[in-house]
């Protein structure tokens, strides 16, 4: 286990496992819990069930048969992801369209702080198409944002390349609107660290 540095952080606090293989470690941990958890594959949540103002379950549809089933529980935790695919460029899966938020709203939940969405300002894009996320850990390890003239884009911003995500995103957008191309210069990162970060 190790802790990495990302945007707007004052110290290393993002947990990593086995270099950049955190997902593999997390998946392995989840696998160890499967004997305690009932998974229902090929299911799509459609609607929360409400009784006397309390959420008591969820209506799901089997994506193969179309059959509807109501699952009831002592507690319901809605953890459905965000709404990244409402935007033209995202690293989210195509299914992340805000359905969970919509279900909560239809059930009467009060939505708040909807402007606070987690996003990554650095994506690998080419000709208007997104090819994936460039992790903030790269900037935390020393990479810097530059333009086509190798000018440091974030040089005059507090915290520079590790400024909060919204600051980085607005700054990059302003730079693009001026007609600049944007790049992430990884040359400051030691080669031994790059090898550790590689999958």
PDB file of C-alpha atoms in Angstrom:
ATOM      1  CA  UNK A   1       0.000   0.000   0.000  1.00  0.00           C
ATOM      2  CA  UNK A   2       1.174   3.512  -0.806  1.00  0.00           C
ATOM      3  CA  UNK A   3      -0.301   7.006  -0.888  1.00  0.00           C
ATOM      4  CA  UNK A   4      -0.173   9.237  -3.980  1.00  0.00           C
ATOM      5  CA  UNK A   5      -0.490  12.992  -4.474  1.00  0.00           C
ATOM      6  CA  UNK A   6      -3.230  14.427  -6.683  1.00  0.00           C
ATOM      7  CA  UNK A   7      -4.683  17.814  -7.533  1.00  0.00           C
ATOM      8  CA  UNK A   8      -5.452  20.268  -4.712  1.00  0.00           C
ATOM      9  CA  UNK A   9      -3.920  17.949  -2.103  1.00  0.00           C
ATOM     10  CA  UNK A  10      -1.429  19.263   0.427  1.00  0.00           C
ATOM     11  CA  UNK A  11      -0.053  15.808   1.215  1.00  0.00           C
ATOM     12  CA  UNK A  12      -0.023  12.269  -0.195  1.00  0.00           C
ATOM     13  CA  UNK A  13      -3.446  10.823   0.637  1.00  0.00           C
ATOM     14  CA  UNK A  14      -4.736   8.767  -2.330  1.00  0.00           C
ATOM     15  CA  UNK A  15      -4.399   5.068  -1.577  1.00  0.00           C
ATOM     16  CA  UNK A  16      -2.608   2.948  -4.174  1.00  0.00           C
ATOM     17  CA  UNK A  17      -1.777  -0.752  -4.036  1.00  0.00           C
ATOM     18  CA  UNK A  18       1.066  -2.549  -5.801  1.00  0.00           C
ATOM     19  CA  UNK A  19       2.161   0.519  -7.774  1.00  0.00           C
ATOM     20  CA  UNK A  20      -0.666   1.389 -10.156  1.00  0.00           C
ATOM     21  CA  UNK A  21      -2.567  -1.868  -9.663  1.00  0.00           C
ATOM     22  CA  UNK A  22      -5.057  -0.574  -7.120  1.00  0.00           C
ATOM     23  CA  UNK A  23      -8.053  -1.870  -9.081  1.00  0.00           C
ATOM     24  CA  UNK A  24      -6.613  -5.400  -9.065  1.00  0.00           C
ATOM     25  CA  UNK A  25      -6.129  -5.228  -5.291  1.00  0.00           C
ATOM     26  CA  UNK A  26      -9.668  -3.885  -4.796  1.00  0.00           C
ATOM     27  CA  UNK A  27     -11.144  -6.565  -7.068  1.00  0.00           C
ATOM     28  CA  UNK A  28      -9.288  -9.257  -5.161  1.00  0.00           C
ATOM     29  CA  UNK A  29     -10.642  -7.870  -1.873  1.00  0.00           C
ATOM     30  CA  UNK A  30     -14.204  -7.829  -3.235  1.00  0.00           C
ATOM     31  CA  UNK A  31     -13.792 -11.442  -4.440  1.00  0.00           C
ATOM     32  CA  UNK A  32     -12.912 -12.436  -0.868  1.00  0.00           C
ATOM     33  CA  UNK A  33     -16.290 -11.064   0.297  1.00  0.00           C
ATOM     34  CA  UNK A  34     -18.486 -12.804  -2.279  1.00  0.00           C
ATOM     35  CA  UNK A  35     -19.485 -15.589   0.091  1.00  0.00           C
ATOM     36  CA  UNK A  36     -21.221 -12.901   2.184  1.00  0.00           C
ATOM     37  CA  UNK A  37     -22.843 -11.003  -0.706  1.00  0.00           C
ATOM     38  CA  UNK A  38     -25.618 -12.000  -3.122  1.00  0.00           C
ATOM     39  CA  UNK A  39     -24.993 -10.580  -6.588  1.00  0.00           C
ATOM     40  CA  UNK A  40     -27.805 -10.296  -9.121  1.00  0.00           C
ATOM     41  CA  UNK A  41     -26.254 -10.047 -12.590  1.00  0.00           C
ATOM     42  CA  UNK A  42     -28.073  -8.865 -15.713  1.00  0.00           C
ATOM     43  CA  UNK A  43     -30.243  -6.556 -13.631  1.00  0.00           C
ATOM     44  CA  UNK A  44     -31.107  -2.918 -14.189  1.00  0.00           C
ATOM     45  CA  UNK A  45     -32.532  -0.740 -11.412  1.00  0.00           C
ATOM     46  CA  UNK A  46     -35.619   1.138 -12.591  1.00  0.00           C
ATOM     47  CA  UNK A  47     -37.356   2.650  -9.596  1.00  0.00           C
ATOM     48  CA  UNK A  48     -37.104   2.989  -5.829  1.00  0.00           C
ATOM     49  CA  UNK A  49     -40.081   1.759  -3.821  1.00  0.00           C
ATOM     50  CA  UNK A  50     -41.405   4.116  -1.162  1.00  0.00           C
ATOM     51  CA  UNK A  51     -43.759   3.248   1.720  1.00  0.00           C
ATOM     52  CA  UNK A  52     -44.861   5.920   4.185  1.00  0.00           C
ATOM     53  CA  UNK A  53     -42.073   8.213   3.015  1.00  0.00           C
ATOM     54  CA  UNK A  54     -39.366   5.574   3.514  1.00  0.00           C
ATOM     55  CA  UNK A  55     -37.394   3.850   0.765  1.00  0.00           C
ATOM     56  CA  UNK A  56     -37.949   0.108   1.228  1.00  0.00           C
ATOM     57  CA  UNK A  57     -36.517  -1.388  -1.937  1.00  0.00           C
ATOM     58  CA  UNK A  58     -35.912  -1.164  -5.650  1.00  0.00           C
ATOM     59  CA  UNK A  59     -37.656  -2.443  -8.764  1.00  0.00           C
ATOM     60  CA  UNK A  60     -35.197  -4.162 -11.120  1.00  0.00           C
ATOM     61  CA  UNK A  61     -35.557  -5.467 -14.655  1.00  0.00           C
ATOM     62  CA  UNK A  62     -33.742  -8.550 -15.889  1.00  0.00           C
ATOM     63  CA  UNK A  63     -31.932  -7.309 -19.002  1.00  0.00           C
ATOM     64  CA  UNK A  64     -32.190 -10.739 -20.658  1.00  0.00           C
ATOM     65  CA  UNK A  65     -35.824 -11.670 -19.966  1.00  0.00           C
ATOM     66  CA  UNK A  66     -37.422  -8.298 -19.239  1.00  0.00           C
ATOM     67  CA  UNK A  67     -38.923  -9.667 -16.006  1.00  0.00           C
ATOM     68  CA  UNK A  68     -39.549  -7.097 -13.253  1.00  0.00           C
ATOM     69  CA  UNK A  69     -38.719  -7.925  -9.635  1.00  0.00           C
ATOM     70  CA  UNK A  70     -38.972  -5.864  -6.456  1.00  0.00           C
ATOM     71  CA  UNK A  71     -36.065  -6.301  -4.050  1.00  0.00           C
ATOM     72  CA  UNK A  72     -36.811  -5.193  -0.491  1.00  0.00           C
ATOM     73  CA  UNK A  73     -34.345  -4.433   2.269  1.00  0.00           C
ATOM     74  CA  UNK A  74     -33.950  -2.949   5.720  1.00  0.00           C
ATOM     75  CA  UNK A  75     -31.824  -0.250   4.111  1.00  0.00           C
ATOM     76  CA  UNK A  76     -31.252   0.867   0.520  1.00  0.00           C
ATOM     77  CA  UNK A  77     -27.947   2.359  -0.590  1.00  0.00           C
ATOM     78  CA  UNK A  78     -28.047   4.046  -3.973  1.00  0.00           C
ATOM     79  CA  UNK A  79     -24.524   3.917  -5.433  1.00  0.00           C
ATOM     80  CA  UNK A  80     -25.050   4.243  -9.174  1.00  0.00           C
ATOM     81  CA  UNK A  81     -22.254   6.495 -10.344  1.00  0.00           C
ATOM     82  CA  UNK A  82     -22.522   9.919 -11.883  1.00  0.00           C
ATOM     83  CA  UNK A  83     -23.717  11.435 -15.137  1.00  0.00           C
ATOM     84  CA  UNK A  84     -20.546  11.763 -17.214  1.00  0.00           C
ATOM     85  CA  UNK A  85     -22.165  10.787 -20.500  1.00  0.00           C
ATOM     86  CA  UNK A  86     -24.316  13.898 -20.465  1.00  0.00           C
ATOM     87  CA  UNK A  87     -21.108  15.655 -21.579  1.00  0.00           C
ATOM     88  CA  UNK A  88     -19.414  15.341 -24.983  1.00  0.00           C
ATOM     89  CA  UNK A  89     -16.076  14.118 -23.559  1.00  0.00           C
ATOM     90  CA  UNK A  90     -15.880  11.698 -20.645  1.00  0.00           C
ATOM     91  CA  UNK A  91     -14.026   8.615 -19.479  1.00  0.00           C
ATOM     92  CA  UNK A  92     -17.221   7.220 -17.963  1.00  0.00           C
ATOM     93  CA  UNK A  93     -18.799   4.044 -19.275  1.00  0.00           C
ATOM     94  CA  UNK A  94     -21.585   4.700 -21.800  1.00  0.00           C
ATOM     95  CA  UNK A  95     -24.163   3.634 -19.193  1.00  0.00           C
ATOM     96  CA  UNK A  96     -23.276   6.479 -16.781  1.00  0.00           C
ATOM     97  CA  UNK A  97     -26.102   8.879 -17.626  1.00  0.00           C
ATOM     98  CA  UNK A  98     -27.446  10.002 -14.245  1.00  0.00           C
ATOM     99  CA  UNK A  99     -30.092   7.287 -13.902  1.00  0.00           C
ATOM    100  CA  UNK A 100     -29.488   6.881 -10.158  1.00  0.00           C
ATOM    101  CA  UNK A 101     -29.875  10.597  -9.585  1.00  0.00           C
ATOM    102  CA  UNK A 102     -33.101  10.561 -11.626  1.00  0.00           C
ATOM    103  CA  UNK A 103     -34.462   7.600  -9.617  1.00  0.00           C
ATOM    104  CA  UNK A 104     -33.725   9.408  -6.369  1.00  0.00           C
ATOM    105  CA  UNK A 105     -35.427  12.585  -7.614  1.00  0.00           C
ATOM    106  CA  UNK A 106     -38.522  10.669  -8.796  1.00  0.00           C
ATOM    107  CA  UNK A 107     -38.724   8.995  -5.369  1.00  0.00           C
ATOM    108  CA  UNK A 108     -38.786  12.412  -3.689  1.00  0.00           C
ATOM    109  CA  UNK A 109     -35.183  12.706  -2.522  1.00  0.00           C
ATOM    110  CA  UNK A 110     -33.907  16.244  -2.197  1.00  0.00           C
ATOM    111  CA  UNK A 111     -30.930  16.723  -4.494  1.00  0.00           C
ATOM    112  CA  UNK A 112     -28.301  19.232  -3.446  1.00  0.00           C
ATOM    113  CA  UNK A 113     -24.859  20.415  -4.489  1.00  0.00           C
ATOM    114  CA  UNK A 114     -25.500  19.167  -8.026  1.00  0.00           C
ATOM    115  CA  UNK A 115     -22.813  21.513  -9.348  1.00  0.00           C
ATOM    116  CA  UNK A 116     -20.199  19.521  -7.440  1.00  0.00           C
ATOM    117  CA  UNK A 117     -19.386  16.703  -9.817  1.00  0.00           C
ATOM    118  CA  UNK A 118     -16.155  14.766  -9.710  1.00  0.00           C
ATOM    119  CA  UNK A 119     -14.316  14.920 -13.009  1.00  0.00           C
ATOM    120  CA  UNK A 120     -10.801  14.695 -14.353  1.00  0.00           C
ATOM    121  CA  UNK A 121      -9.543  17.698 -16.323  1.00  0.00           C
ATOM    122  CA  UNK A 122      -6.866  15.696 -18.182  1.00  0.00           C
ATOM    123  CA  UNK A 123      -8.148  13.249 -20.782  1.00  0.00           C
ATOM    124  CA  UNK A 124      -6.290  11.787 -23.718  1.00  0.00           C
ATOM    125  CA  UNK A 125      -8.195  13.239 -26.676  1.00  0.00           C
ATOM    126  CA  UNK A 126      -7.601  13.379 -30.406  1.00  0.00           C
ATOM    127  CA  UNK A 127      -9.870  15.040 -33.000  1.00  0.00           C
ATOM    128  CA  UNK A 128     -12.664  15.528 -30.460  1.00  0.00           C
ATOM    129  CA  UNK A 129     -12.686  11.921 -29.274  1.00  0.00           C
ATOM    130  CA  UNK A 130     -11.730  10.763 -25.776  1.00  0.00           C
ATOM    131  CA  UNK A 131      -9.379   7.790 -25.530  1.00  0.00           C
ATOM    132  CA  UNK A 132      -9.083   7.643 -21.751  1.00  0.00           C
ATOM    133  CA  UNK A 133      -8.109   9.312 -18.526  1.00  0.00           C
ATOM    134  CA  UNK A 134      -4.627  10.579 -17.757  1.00  0.00           C
ATOM    135  CA  UNK A 135      -4.506  10.057 -14.014  1.00  0.00           C
ATOM    136  CA  UNK A 136      -3.764  12.973 -11.706  1.00  0.00           C
ATOM    137  CA  UNK A 137      -1.099  10.763 -10.143  1.00  0.00           C
ATOM    138  CA  UNK A 138       1.018  11.585 -13.209  1.00  0.00           C
ATOM    139  CA  UNK A 139       0.920  15.283 -12.308  1.00  0.00           C
ATOM    140  CA  UNK A 140       1.403  14.373  -8.657  1.00  0.00           C
ATOM    141  CA  UNK A 141       4.620  12.629  -9.690  1.00  0.00           C
ATOM    142  CA  UNK A 142       5.919  15.694 -11.540  1.00  0.00           C
ATOM    143  CA  UNK A 143       4.316  15.912 -15.007  1.00  0.00           C
ATOM    144  CA  UNK A 144       3.451  19.446 -16.158  1.00  0.00           C
ATOM    145  CA  UNK A 145       0.823  20.892 -18.473  1.00  0.00           C
ATOM    146  CA  UNK A 146       2.294  22.696 -21.500  1.00  0.00           C
ATOM    147  CA  UNK A 147       1.159  24.127 -24.817  1.00  0.00           C
ATOM    148  CA  UNK A 148       2.536  23.530 -28.310  1.00  0.00           C
ATOM    149  CA  UNK A 149       5.348  25.995 -27.564  1.00  0.00           C
ATOM    150  CA  UNK A 150       6.322  24.117 -24.381  1.00  0.00           C
ATOM    151  CA  UNK A 151       5.002  27.041 -22.302  1.00  0.00           C
ATOM    152  CA  UNK A 152       3.920  25.979 -18.798  1.00  0.00           C
ATOM    153  CA  UNK A 153       0.172  26.546 -18.763  1.00  0.00           C
ATOM    154  CA  UNK A 154      -0.249  26.484 -14.978  1.00  0.00           C
ATOM    155  CA  UNK A 155       2.919  28.435 -14.103  1.00  0.00           C
ATOM    156  CA  UNK A 156       1.086  31.467 -12.680  1.00  0.00           C
ATOM    157  CA  UNK A 157      -1.668  29.571 -10.851  1.00  0.00           C
ATOM    158  CA  UNK A 158      -1.490  28.794  -7.111  1.00  0.00           C
ATOM    159  CA  UNK A 159      -0.445  25.133  -6.643  1.00  0.00           C
ATOM    160  CA  UNK A 160       0.462  25.135 -10.354  1.00  0.00           C
ATOM    161  CA  UNK A 161      -0.222  21.734 -12.000  1.00  0.00           C
ATOM    162  CA  UNK A 162      -1.716  20.390  -8.755  1.00  0.00           C
ATOM    163  CA  UNK A 163      -4.385  23.088  -8.479  1.00  0.00           C
ATOM    164  CA  UNK A 164      -7.939  21.884  -7.780  1.00  0.00           C
ATOM    165  CA  UNK A 165      -9.633  20.162 -10.700  1.00  0.00           C
ATOM    166  CA  UNK A 166     -12.064  22.986 -11.445  1.00  0.00           C
ATOM    167  CA  UNK A 167      -9.196  25.501 -11.568  1.00  0.00           C
ATOM    168  CA  UNK A 168      -7.168  23.269 -13.899  1.00  0.00           C
ATOM    169  CA  UNK A 169     -10.180  22.618 -16.146  1.00  0.00           C
ATOM    170  CA  UNK A 170     -11.089  26.317 -16.463  1.00  0.00           C
ATOM    171  CA  UNK A 171      -7.488  27.249 -17.133  1.00  0.00           C
ATOM    172  CA  UNK A 172      -7.094  24.573 -19.811  1.00  0.00           C
ATOM    173  CA  UNK A 173     -10.368  25.588 -21.447  1.00  0.00           C
ATOM    174  CA  UNK A 174      -9.308  29.245 -21.554  1.00  0.00           C
ATOM    175  CA  UNK A 175      -5.986  28.218 -23.104  1.00  0.00           C
ATOM    176  CA  UNK A 176      -7.745  26.110 -25.742  1.00  0.00           C
ATOM    177  CA  UNK A 177     -10.105  28.957 -26.629  1.00  0.00           C
ATOM    178  CA  UNK A 178      -7.036  31.030 -27.432  1.00  0.00           C
ATOM    179  CA  UNK A 179      -6.177  28.422 -30.070  1.00  0.00           C
ATOM    180  CA  UNK A 180      -3.503  26.494 -28.171  1.00  0.00           C
ATOM    181  CA  UNK A 181      -2.919  22.747 -28.195  1.00  0.00           C
ATOM    182  CA  UNK A 182      -2.452  21.166 -24.761  1.00  0.00           C
ATOM    183  CA  UNK A 183       0.015  18.488 -23.720  1.00  0.00           C
ATOM    184  CA  UNK A 184       1.210  16.728 -20.576  1.00  0.00           C
ATOM    185  CA  UNK A 185       5.001  16.750 -20.342  1.00  0.00           C
ATOM    186  CA  UNK A 186       6.106  13.637 -18.429  1.00  0.00           C
ATOM    187  CA  UNK A 187       9.842  14.219 -18.885  1.00  0.00           C
ATOM    188  CA  UNK A 188      10.287  15.479 -15.271  1.00  0.00           C
ATOM    189  CA  UNK A 189       9.182  12.078 -13.912  1.00  0.00           C
ATOM    190  CA  UNK A 190      12.118   9.758 -13.129  1.00  0.00           C
ATOM    191  CA  UNK A 191      12.199   6.686 -15.374  1.00  0.00           C
ATOM    192  CA  UNK A 192      12.140   4.285 -12.399  1.00  0.00           C
ATOM    193  CA  UNK A 193       8.892   5.878 -11.177  1.00  0.00           C
ATOM    194  CA  UNK A 194       7.338   5.709 -14.650  1.00  0.00           C
ATOM    195  CA  UNK A 195       8.034   1.981 -14.719  1.00  0.00           C
ATOM    196  CA  UNK A 196       6.248   1.621 -11.378  1.00  0.00           C
ATOM    197  CA  UNK A 197       3.236   3.619 -12.613  1.00  0.00           C
ATOM    198  CA  UNK A 198       2.882   1.545 -15.786  1.00  0.00           C
ATOM    199  CA  UNK A 199       0.274  -1.257 -15.716  1.00  0.00           C
TER     200      UNK A 199
END
